[in-house]
PDB file of C-alpha atoms and ligand atoms in Angstrom:
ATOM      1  CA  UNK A   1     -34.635 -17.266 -44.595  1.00  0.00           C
ATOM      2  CA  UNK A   2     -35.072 -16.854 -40.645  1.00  0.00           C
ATOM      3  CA  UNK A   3     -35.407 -13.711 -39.041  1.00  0.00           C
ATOM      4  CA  UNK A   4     -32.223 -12.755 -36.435  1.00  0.00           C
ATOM      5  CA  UNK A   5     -33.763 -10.599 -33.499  1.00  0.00           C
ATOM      6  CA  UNK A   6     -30.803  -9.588 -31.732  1.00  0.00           C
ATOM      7  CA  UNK A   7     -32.086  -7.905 -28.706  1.00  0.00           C
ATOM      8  CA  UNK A   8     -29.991  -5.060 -27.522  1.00  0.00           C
ATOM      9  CA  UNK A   9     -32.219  -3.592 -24.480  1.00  0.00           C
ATOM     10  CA  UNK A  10     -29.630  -1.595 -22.745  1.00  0.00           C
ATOM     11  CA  UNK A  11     -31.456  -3.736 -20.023  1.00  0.00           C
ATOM     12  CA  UNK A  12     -30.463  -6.566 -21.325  1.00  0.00           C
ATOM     13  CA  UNK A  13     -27.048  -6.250 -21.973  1.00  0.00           C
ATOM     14  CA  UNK A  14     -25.901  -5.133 -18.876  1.00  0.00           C
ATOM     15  CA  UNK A  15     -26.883  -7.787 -17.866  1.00  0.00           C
ATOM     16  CA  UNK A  16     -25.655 -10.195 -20.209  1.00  0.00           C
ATOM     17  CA  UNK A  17     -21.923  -8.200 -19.330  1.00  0.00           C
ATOM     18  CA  UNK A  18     -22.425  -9.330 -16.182  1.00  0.00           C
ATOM     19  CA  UNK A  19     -22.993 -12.951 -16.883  1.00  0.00           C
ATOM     20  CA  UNK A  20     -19.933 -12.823 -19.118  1.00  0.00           C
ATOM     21  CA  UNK A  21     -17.548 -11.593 -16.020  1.00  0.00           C
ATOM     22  CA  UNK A  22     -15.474 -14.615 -14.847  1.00  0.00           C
ATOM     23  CA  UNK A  23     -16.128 -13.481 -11.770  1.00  0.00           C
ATOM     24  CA  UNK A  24     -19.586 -13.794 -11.174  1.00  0.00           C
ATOM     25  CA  UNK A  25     -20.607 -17.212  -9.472  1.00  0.00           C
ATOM     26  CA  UNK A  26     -23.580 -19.691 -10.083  1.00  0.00           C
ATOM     27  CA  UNK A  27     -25.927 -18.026  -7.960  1.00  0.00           C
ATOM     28  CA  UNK A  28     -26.076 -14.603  -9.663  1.00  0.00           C
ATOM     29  CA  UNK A  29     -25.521 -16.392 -12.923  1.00  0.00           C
ATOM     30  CA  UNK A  30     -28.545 -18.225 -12.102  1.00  0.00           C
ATOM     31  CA  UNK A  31     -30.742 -14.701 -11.108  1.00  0.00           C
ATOM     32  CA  UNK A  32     -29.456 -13.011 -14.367  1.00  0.00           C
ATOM     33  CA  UNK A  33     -30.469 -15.781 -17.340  1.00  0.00           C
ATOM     34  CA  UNK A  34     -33.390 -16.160 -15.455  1.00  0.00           C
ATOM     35  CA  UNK A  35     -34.252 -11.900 -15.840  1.00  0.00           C
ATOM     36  CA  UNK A  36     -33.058 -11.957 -19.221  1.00  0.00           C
ATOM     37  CA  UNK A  37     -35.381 -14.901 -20.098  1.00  0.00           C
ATOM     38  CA  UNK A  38     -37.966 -12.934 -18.999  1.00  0.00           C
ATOM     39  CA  UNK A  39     -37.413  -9.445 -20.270  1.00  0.00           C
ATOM     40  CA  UNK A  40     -36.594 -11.534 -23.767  1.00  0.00           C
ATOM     41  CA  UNK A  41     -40.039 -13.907 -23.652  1.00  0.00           C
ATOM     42  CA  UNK A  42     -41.862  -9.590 -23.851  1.00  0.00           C
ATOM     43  CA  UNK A  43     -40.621  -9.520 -27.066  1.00  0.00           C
ATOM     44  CA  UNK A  44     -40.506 -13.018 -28.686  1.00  0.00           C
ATOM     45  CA  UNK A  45     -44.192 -13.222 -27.344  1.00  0.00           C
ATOM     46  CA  UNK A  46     -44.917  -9.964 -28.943  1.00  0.00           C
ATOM     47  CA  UNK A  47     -47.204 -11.213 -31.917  1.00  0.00           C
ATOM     48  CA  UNK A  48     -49.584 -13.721 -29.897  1.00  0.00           C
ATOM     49  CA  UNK A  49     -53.190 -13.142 -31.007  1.00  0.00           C
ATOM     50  CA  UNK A  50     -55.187 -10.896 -29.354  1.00  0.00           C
ATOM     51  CA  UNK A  51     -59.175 -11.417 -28.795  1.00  0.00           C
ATOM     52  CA  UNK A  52     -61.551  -8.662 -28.471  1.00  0.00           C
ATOM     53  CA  UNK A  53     -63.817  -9.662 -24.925  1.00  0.00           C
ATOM     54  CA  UNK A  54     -66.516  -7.439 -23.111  1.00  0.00           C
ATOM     55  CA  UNK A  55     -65.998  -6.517 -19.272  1.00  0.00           C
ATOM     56  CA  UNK A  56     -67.431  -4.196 -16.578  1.00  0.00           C
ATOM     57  CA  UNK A  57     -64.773  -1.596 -15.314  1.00  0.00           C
ATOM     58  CA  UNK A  58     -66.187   0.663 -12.379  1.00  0.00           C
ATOM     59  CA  UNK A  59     -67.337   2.695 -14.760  1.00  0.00           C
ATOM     60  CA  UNK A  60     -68.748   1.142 -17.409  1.00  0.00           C
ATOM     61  CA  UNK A  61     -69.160  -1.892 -19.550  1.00  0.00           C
ATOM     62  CA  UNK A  62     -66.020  -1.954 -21.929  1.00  0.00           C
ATOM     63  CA  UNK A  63     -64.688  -3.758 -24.985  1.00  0.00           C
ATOM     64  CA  UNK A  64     -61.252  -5.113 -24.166  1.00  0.00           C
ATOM     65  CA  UNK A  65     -58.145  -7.582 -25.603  1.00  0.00           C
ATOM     66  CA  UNK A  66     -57.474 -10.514 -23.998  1.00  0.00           C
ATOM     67  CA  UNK A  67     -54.617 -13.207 -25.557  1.00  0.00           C
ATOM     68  CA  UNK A  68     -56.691 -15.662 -27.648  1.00  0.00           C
ATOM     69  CA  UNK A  69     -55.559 -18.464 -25.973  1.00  0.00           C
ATOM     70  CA  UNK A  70     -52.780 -19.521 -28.413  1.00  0.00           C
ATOM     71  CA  UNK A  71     -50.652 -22.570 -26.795  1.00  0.00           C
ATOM     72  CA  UNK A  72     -47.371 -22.124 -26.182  1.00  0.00           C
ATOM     73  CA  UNK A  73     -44.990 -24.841 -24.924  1.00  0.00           C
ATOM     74  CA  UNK A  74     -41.390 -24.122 -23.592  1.00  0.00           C
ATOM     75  CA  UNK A  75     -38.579 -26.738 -24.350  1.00  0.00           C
ATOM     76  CA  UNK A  76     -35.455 -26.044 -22.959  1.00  0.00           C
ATOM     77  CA  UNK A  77     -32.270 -27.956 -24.300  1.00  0.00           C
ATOM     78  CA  UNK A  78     -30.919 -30.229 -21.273  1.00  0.00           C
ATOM     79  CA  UNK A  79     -29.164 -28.568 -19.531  1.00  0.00           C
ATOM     80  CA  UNK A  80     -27.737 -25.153 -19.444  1.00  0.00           C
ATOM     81  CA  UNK A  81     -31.596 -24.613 -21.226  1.00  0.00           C
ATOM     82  CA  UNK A  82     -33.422 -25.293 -17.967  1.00  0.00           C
ATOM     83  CA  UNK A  83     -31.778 -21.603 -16.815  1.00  0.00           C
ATOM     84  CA  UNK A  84     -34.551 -19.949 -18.938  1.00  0.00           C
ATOM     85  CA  UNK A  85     -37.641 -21.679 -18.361  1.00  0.00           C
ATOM     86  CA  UNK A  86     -38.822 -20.114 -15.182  1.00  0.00           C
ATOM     87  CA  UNK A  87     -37.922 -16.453 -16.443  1.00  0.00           C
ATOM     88  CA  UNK A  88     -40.372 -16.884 -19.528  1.00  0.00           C
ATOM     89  CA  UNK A  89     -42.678 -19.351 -17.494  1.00  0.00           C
ATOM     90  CA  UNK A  90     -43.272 -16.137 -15.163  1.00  0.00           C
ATOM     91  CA  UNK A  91     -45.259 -14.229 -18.304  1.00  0.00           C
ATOM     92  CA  UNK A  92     -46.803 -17.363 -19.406  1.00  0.00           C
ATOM     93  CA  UNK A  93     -47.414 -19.119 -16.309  1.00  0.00           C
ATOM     94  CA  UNK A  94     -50.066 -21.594 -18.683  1.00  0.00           C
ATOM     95  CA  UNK A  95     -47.290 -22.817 -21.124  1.00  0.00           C
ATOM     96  CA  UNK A  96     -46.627 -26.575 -21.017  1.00  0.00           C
ATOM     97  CA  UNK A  97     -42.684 -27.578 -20.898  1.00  0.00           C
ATOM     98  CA  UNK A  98     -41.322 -30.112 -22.724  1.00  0.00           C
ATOM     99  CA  UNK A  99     -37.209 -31.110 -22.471  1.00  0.00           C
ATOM    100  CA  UNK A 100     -34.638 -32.136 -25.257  1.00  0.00           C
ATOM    101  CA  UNK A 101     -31.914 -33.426 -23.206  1.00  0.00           C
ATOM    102  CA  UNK A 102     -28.701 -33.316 -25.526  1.00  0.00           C
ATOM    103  CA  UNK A 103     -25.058 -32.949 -24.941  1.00  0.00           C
ATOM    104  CA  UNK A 104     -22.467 -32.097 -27.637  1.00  0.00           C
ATOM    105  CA  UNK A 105     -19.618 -34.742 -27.480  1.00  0.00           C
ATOM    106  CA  UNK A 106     -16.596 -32.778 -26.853  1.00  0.00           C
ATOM    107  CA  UNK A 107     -14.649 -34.192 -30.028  1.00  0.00           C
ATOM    108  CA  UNK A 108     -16.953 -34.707 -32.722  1.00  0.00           C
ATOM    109  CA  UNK A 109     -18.763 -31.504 -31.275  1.00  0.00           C
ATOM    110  CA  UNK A 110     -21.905 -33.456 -32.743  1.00  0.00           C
ATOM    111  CA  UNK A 111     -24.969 -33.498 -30.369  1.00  0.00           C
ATOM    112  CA  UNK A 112     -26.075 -36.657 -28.936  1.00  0.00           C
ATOM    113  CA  UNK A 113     -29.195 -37.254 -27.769  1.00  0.00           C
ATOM    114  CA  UNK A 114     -30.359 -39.249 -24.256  1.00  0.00           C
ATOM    115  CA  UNK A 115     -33.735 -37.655 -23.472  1.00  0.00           C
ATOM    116  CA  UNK A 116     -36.846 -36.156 -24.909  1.00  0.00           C
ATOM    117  CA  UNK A 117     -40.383 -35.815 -23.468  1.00  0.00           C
ATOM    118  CA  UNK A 118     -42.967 -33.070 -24.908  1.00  0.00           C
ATOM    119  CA  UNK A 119     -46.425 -32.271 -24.205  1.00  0.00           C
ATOM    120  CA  UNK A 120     -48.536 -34.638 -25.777  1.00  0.00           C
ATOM    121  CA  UNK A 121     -50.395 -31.905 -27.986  1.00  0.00           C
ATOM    122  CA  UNK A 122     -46.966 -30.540 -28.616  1.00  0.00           C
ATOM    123  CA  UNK A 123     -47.956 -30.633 -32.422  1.00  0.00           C
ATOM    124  CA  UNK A 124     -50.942 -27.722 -31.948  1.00  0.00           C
ATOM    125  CA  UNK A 125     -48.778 -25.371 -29.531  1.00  0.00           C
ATOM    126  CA  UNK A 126     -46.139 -22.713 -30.587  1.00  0.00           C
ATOM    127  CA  UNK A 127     -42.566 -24.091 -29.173  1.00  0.00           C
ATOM    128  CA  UNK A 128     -40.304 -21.993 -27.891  1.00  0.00           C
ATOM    129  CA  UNK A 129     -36.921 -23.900 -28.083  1.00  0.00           C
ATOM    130  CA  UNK A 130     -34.615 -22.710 -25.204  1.00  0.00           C
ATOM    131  CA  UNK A 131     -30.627 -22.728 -24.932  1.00  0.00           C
ATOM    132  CA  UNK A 132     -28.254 -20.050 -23.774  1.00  0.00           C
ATOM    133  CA  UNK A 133     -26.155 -20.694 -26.021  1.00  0.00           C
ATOM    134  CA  UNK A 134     -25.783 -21.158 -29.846  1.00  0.00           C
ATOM    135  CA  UNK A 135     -21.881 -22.009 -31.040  1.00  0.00           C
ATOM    136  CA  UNK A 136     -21.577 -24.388 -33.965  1.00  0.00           C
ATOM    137  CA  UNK A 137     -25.530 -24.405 -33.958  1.00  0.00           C
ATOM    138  CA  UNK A 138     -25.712 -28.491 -33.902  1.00  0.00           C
ATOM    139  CA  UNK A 139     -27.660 -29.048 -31.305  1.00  0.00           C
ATOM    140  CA  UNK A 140     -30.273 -26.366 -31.570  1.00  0.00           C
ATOM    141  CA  UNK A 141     -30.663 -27.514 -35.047  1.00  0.00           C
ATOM    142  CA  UNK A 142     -31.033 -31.489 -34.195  1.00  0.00           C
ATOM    143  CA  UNK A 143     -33.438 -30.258 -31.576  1.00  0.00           C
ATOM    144  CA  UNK A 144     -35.326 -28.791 -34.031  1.00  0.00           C
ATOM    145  CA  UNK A 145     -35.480 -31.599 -36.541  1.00  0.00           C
ATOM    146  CA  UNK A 146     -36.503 -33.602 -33.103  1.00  0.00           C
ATOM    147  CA  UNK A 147     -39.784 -31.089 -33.009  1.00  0.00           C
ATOM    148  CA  UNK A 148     -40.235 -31.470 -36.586  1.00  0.00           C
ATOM    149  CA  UNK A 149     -40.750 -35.024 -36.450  1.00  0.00           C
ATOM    150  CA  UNK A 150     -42.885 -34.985 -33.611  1.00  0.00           C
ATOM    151  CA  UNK A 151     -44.607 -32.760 -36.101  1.00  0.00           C
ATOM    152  CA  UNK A 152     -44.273 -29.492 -34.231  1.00  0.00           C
ATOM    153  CA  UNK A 153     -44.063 -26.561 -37.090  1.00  0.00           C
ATOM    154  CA  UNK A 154     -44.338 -23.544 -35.140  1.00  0.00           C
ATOM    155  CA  UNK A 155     -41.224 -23.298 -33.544  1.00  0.00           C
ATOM    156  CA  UNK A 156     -39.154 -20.355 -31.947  1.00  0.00           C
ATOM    157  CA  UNK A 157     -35.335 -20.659 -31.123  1.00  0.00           C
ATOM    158  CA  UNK A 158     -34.302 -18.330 -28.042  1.00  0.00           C
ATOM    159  CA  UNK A 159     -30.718 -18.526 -27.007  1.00  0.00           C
ATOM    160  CA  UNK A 160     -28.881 -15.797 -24.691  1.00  0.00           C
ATOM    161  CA  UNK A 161     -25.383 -15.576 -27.594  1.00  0.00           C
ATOM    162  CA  UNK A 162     -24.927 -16.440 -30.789  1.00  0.00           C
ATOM    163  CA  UNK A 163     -22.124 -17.214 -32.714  1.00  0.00           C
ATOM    164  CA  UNK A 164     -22.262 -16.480 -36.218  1.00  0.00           C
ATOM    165  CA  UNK A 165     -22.186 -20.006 -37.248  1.00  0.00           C
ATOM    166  CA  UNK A 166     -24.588 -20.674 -35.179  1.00  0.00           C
ATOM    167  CA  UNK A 167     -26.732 -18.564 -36.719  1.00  0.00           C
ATOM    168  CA  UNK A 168     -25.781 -19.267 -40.192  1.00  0.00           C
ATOM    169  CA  UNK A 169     -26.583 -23.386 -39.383  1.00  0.00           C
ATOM    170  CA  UNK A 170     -29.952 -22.822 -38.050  1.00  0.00           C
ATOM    171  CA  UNK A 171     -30.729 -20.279 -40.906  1.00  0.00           C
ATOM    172  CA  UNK A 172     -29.672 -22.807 -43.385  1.00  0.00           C
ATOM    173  CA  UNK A 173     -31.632 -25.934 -41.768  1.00  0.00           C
ATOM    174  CA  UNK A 174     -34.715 -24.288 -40.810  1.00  0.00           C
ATOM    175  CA  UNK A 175     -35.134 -21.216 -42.461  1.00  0.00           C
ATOM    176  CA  UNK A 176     -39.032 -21.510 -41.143  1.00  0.00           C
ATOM    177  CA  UNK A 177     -37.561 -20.567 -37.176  1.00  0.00           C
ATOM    178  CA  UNK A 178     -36.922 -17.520 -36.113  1.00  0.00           C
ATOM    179  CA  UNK A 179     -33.816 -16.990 -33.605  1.00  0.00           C
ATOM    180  CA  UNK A 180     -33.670 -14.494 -31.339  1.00  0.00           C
ATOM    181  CA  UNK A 181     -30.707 -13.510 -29.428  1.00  0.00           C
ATOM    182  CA  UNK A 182     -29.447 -11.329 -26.817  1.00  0.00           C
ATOM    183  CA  UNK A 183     -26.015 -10.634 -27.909  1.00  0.00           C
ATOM    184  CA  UNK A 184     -24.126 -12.039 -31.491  1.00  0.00           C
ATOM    185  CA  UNK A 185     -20.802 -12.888 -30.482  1.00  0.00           C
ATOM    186  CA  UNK A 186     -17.876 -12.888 -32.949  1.00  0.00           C
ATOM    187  CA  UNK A 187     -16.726 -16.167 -33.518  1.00  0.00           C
ATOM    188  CA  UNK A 188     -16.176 -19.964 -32.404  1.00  0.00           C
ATOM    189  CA  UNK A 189     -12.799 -21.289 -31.120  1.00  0.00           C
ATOM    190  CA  UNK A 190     -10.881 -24.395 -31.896  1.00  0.00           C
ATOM    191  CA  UNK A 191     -12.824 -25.661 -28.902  1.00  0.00           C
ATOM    192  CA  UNK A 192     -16.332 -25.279 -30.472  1.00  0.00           C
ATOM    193  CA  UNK A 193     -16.717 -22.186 -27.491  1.00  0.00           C
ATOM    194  CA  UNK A 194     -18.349 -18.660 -28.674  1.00  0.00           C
ATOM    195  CA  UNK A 195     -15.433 -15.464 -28.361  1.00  0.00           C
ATOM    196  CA  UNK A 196     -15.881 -13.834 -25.979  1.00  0.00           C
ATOM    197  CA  UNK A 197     -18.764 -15.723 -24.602  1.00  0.00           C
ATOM    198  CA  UNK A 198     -19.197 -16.847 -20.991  1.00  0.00           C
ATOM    199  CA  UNK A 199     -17.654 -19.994 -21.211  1.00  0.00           C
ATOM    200  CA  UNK A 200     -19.817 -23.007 -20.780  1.00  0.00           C
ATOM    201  CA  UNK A 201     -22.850 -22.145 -19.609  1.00  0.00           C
ATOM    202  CA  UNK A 202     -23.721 -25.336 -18.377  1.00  0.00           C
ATOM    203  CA  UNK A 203     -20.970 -25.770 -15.498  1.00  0.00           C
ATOM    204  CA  UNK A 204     -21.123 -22.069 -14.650  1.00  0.00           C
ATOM    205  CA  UNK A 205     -25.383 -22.418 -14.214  1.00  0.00           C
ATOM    206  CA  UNK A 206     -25.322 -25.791 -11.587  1.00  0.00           C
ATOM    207  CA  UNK A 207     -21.406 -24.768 -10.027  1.00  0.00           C
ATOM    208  CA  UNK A 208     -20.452 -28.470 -11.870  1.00  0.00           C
ATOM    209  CA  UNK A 209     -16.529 -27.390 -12.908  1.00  0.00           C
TER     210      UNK A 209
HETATM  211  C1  LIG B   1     -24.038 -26.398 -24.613  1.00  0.00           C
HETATM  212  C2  LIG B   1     -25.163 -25.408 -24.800  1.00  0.00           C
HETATM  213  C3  LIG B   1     -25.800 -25.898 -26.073  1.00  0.00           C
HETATM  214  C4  LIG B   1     -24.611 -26.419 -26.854  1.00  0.00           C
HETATM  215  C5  LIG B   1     -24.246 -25.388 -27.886  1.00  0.00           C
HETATM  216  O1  LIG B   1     -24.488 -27.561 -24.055  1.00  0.00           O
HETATM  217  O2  LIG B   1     -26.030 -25.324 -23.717  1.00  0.00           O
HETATM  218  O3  LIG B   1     -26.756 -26.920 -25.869  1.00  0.00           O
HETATM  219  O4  LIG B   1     -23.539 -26.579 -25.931  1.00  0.00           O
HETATM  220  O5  LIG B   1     -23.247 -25.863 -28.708  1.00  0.00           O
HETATM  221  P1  LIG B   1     -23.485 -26.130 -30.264  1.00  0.00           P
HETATM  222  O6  LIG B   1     -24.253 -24.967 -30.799  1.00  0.00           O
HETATM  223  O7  LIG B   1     -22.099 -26.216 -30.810  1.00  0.00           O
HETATM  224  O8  LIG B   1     -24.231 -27.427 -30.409  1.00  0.00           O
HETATM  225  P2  LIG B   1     -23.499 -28.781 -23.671  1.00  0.00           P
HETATM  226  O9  LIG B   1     -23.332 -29.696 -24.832  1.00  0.00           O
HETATM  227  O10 LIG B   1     -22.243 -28.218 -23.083  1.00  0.00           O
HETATM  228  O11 LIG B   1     -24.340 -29.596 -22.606  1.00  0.00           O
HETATM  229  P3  LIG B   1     -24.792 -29.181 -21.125  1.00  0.00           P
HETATM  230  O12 LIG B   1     -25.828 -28.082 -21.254  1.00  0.00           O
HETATM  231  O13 LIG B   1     -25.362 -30.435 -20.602  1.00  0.00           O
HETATM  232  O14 LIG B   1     -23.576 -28.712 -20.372  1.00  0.00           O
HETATM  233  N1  LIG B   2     -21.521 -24.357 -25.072  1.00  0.00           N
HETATM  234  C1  LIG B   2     -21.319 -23.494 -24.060  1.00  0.00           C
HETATM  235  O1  LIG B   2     -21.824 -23.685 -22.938  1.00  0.00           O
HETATM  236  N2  LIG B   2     -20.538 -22.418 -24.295  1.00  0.00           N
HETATM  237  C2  LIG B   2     -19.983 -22.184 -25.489  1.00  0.00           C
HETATM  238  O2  LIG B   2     -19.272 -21.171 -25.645  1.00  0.00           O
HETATM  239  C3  LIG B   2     -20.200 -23.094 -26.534  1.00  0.00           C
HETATM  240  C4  LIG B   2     -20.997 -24.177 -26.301  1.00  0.00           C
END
């Protein structure tokens, strides 16, 4: 089974609060999933391999760790996923980006897919699959069977709220991905939307409703 990392940084949550308010507009929307992509990439990136390399401080000549040079790629889900690349891109400013464009048809609530273009070693890097937001979990799990046929295996789901079905459908589709999340929500509506949420994220990140 997957590992949940809910990640409850007091940091963090304030400002995923403020994200939540009605209130705030796409601007500051934009600024805060962008700092909470970043402050979460610290701690999904937090078991890359580490390489032992010899330098000269001032002082002295020093063994030192250095990342090994794992691959990452980042591959946000079109669109409301595109609010979290630059965040994480700004600790790993040598990650490739890939995009899974996908839109979840508002009756059906099934994903559909119109666009996907990865790096073309995508296969060799560790994917970290982007969304804010995880409700039924349908398309973070088709985007993941997307990477799996492209032959990806080492793949990371980061999402800003989760729903508990959410969770529980990505847990029981790929229990080889971790999720991690900044806040687990209670529950889904009629309406497919996470309670209490921050409505769609989508609309509130490009001002589009
Ligand atoms: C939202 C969100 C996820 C999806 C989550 O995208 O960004 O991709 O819904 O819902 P699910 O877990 O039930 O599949 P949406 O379909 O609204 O598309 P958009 O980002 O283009 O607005
Ligand atoms: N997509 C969103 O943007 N918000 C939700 O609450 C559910 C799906």
């Amino acid at each position: 089974m997957s590992n949940v990392h809910v990640m409850d940084h007091p940091l963090i949550q304030h400002k995923v609060s403020l994200m939540r308010d009605k209130e705030t507009g796409p601007k500051e929307f934009r600024e805060l999933l962008n700092e909470i992509s970043m402050l979460m990439a610290y701690e999904v990136t937090r078991d890359l391999p580490l390489k032992t390399v010899e330098i000269e401080t001032p002082i002295c000549r020093a063994q030192t760790q250095v990342i090994a040079g794992k691959k990452l790629a980042i591959v946000p889900i079109l669109r409301a996923g595109l609010g979290m690349v630059d965040g994480i891109m700004s600790l790993v400013p040598a990650a490739k980006v890939g995009h899974i464009g996908l839109y979840r048809d508002p009756n059906t609530l099934e994903p559909v897919e119109y666009y996907c273009k990865l790096p073309a070693d995508a296969e060799e890097r560790e994917i970290l699959l982007v969304d804010p937001m995880l409700a039924t979990g349908g398309s973070a799990s088709a985007a993941i069977g997307f990477l799996k046929k492209r032959n990806c295996r080492n793949i990371k789901l980061v999402c800003l709220i989760g729903a508990p079905e959410g969770v529980a459908r990505v847990q029981a589709d790929h229990p080889d991905v971790d999720i991690f999340i900044a806040a687990m929500d209670e529950k889904l509506n009629d309406h497919g939307y996470i309670i209490p949420g921050l409505g769609d994220a989508g609309d509130r990140l490009f001002g589009t409703k």
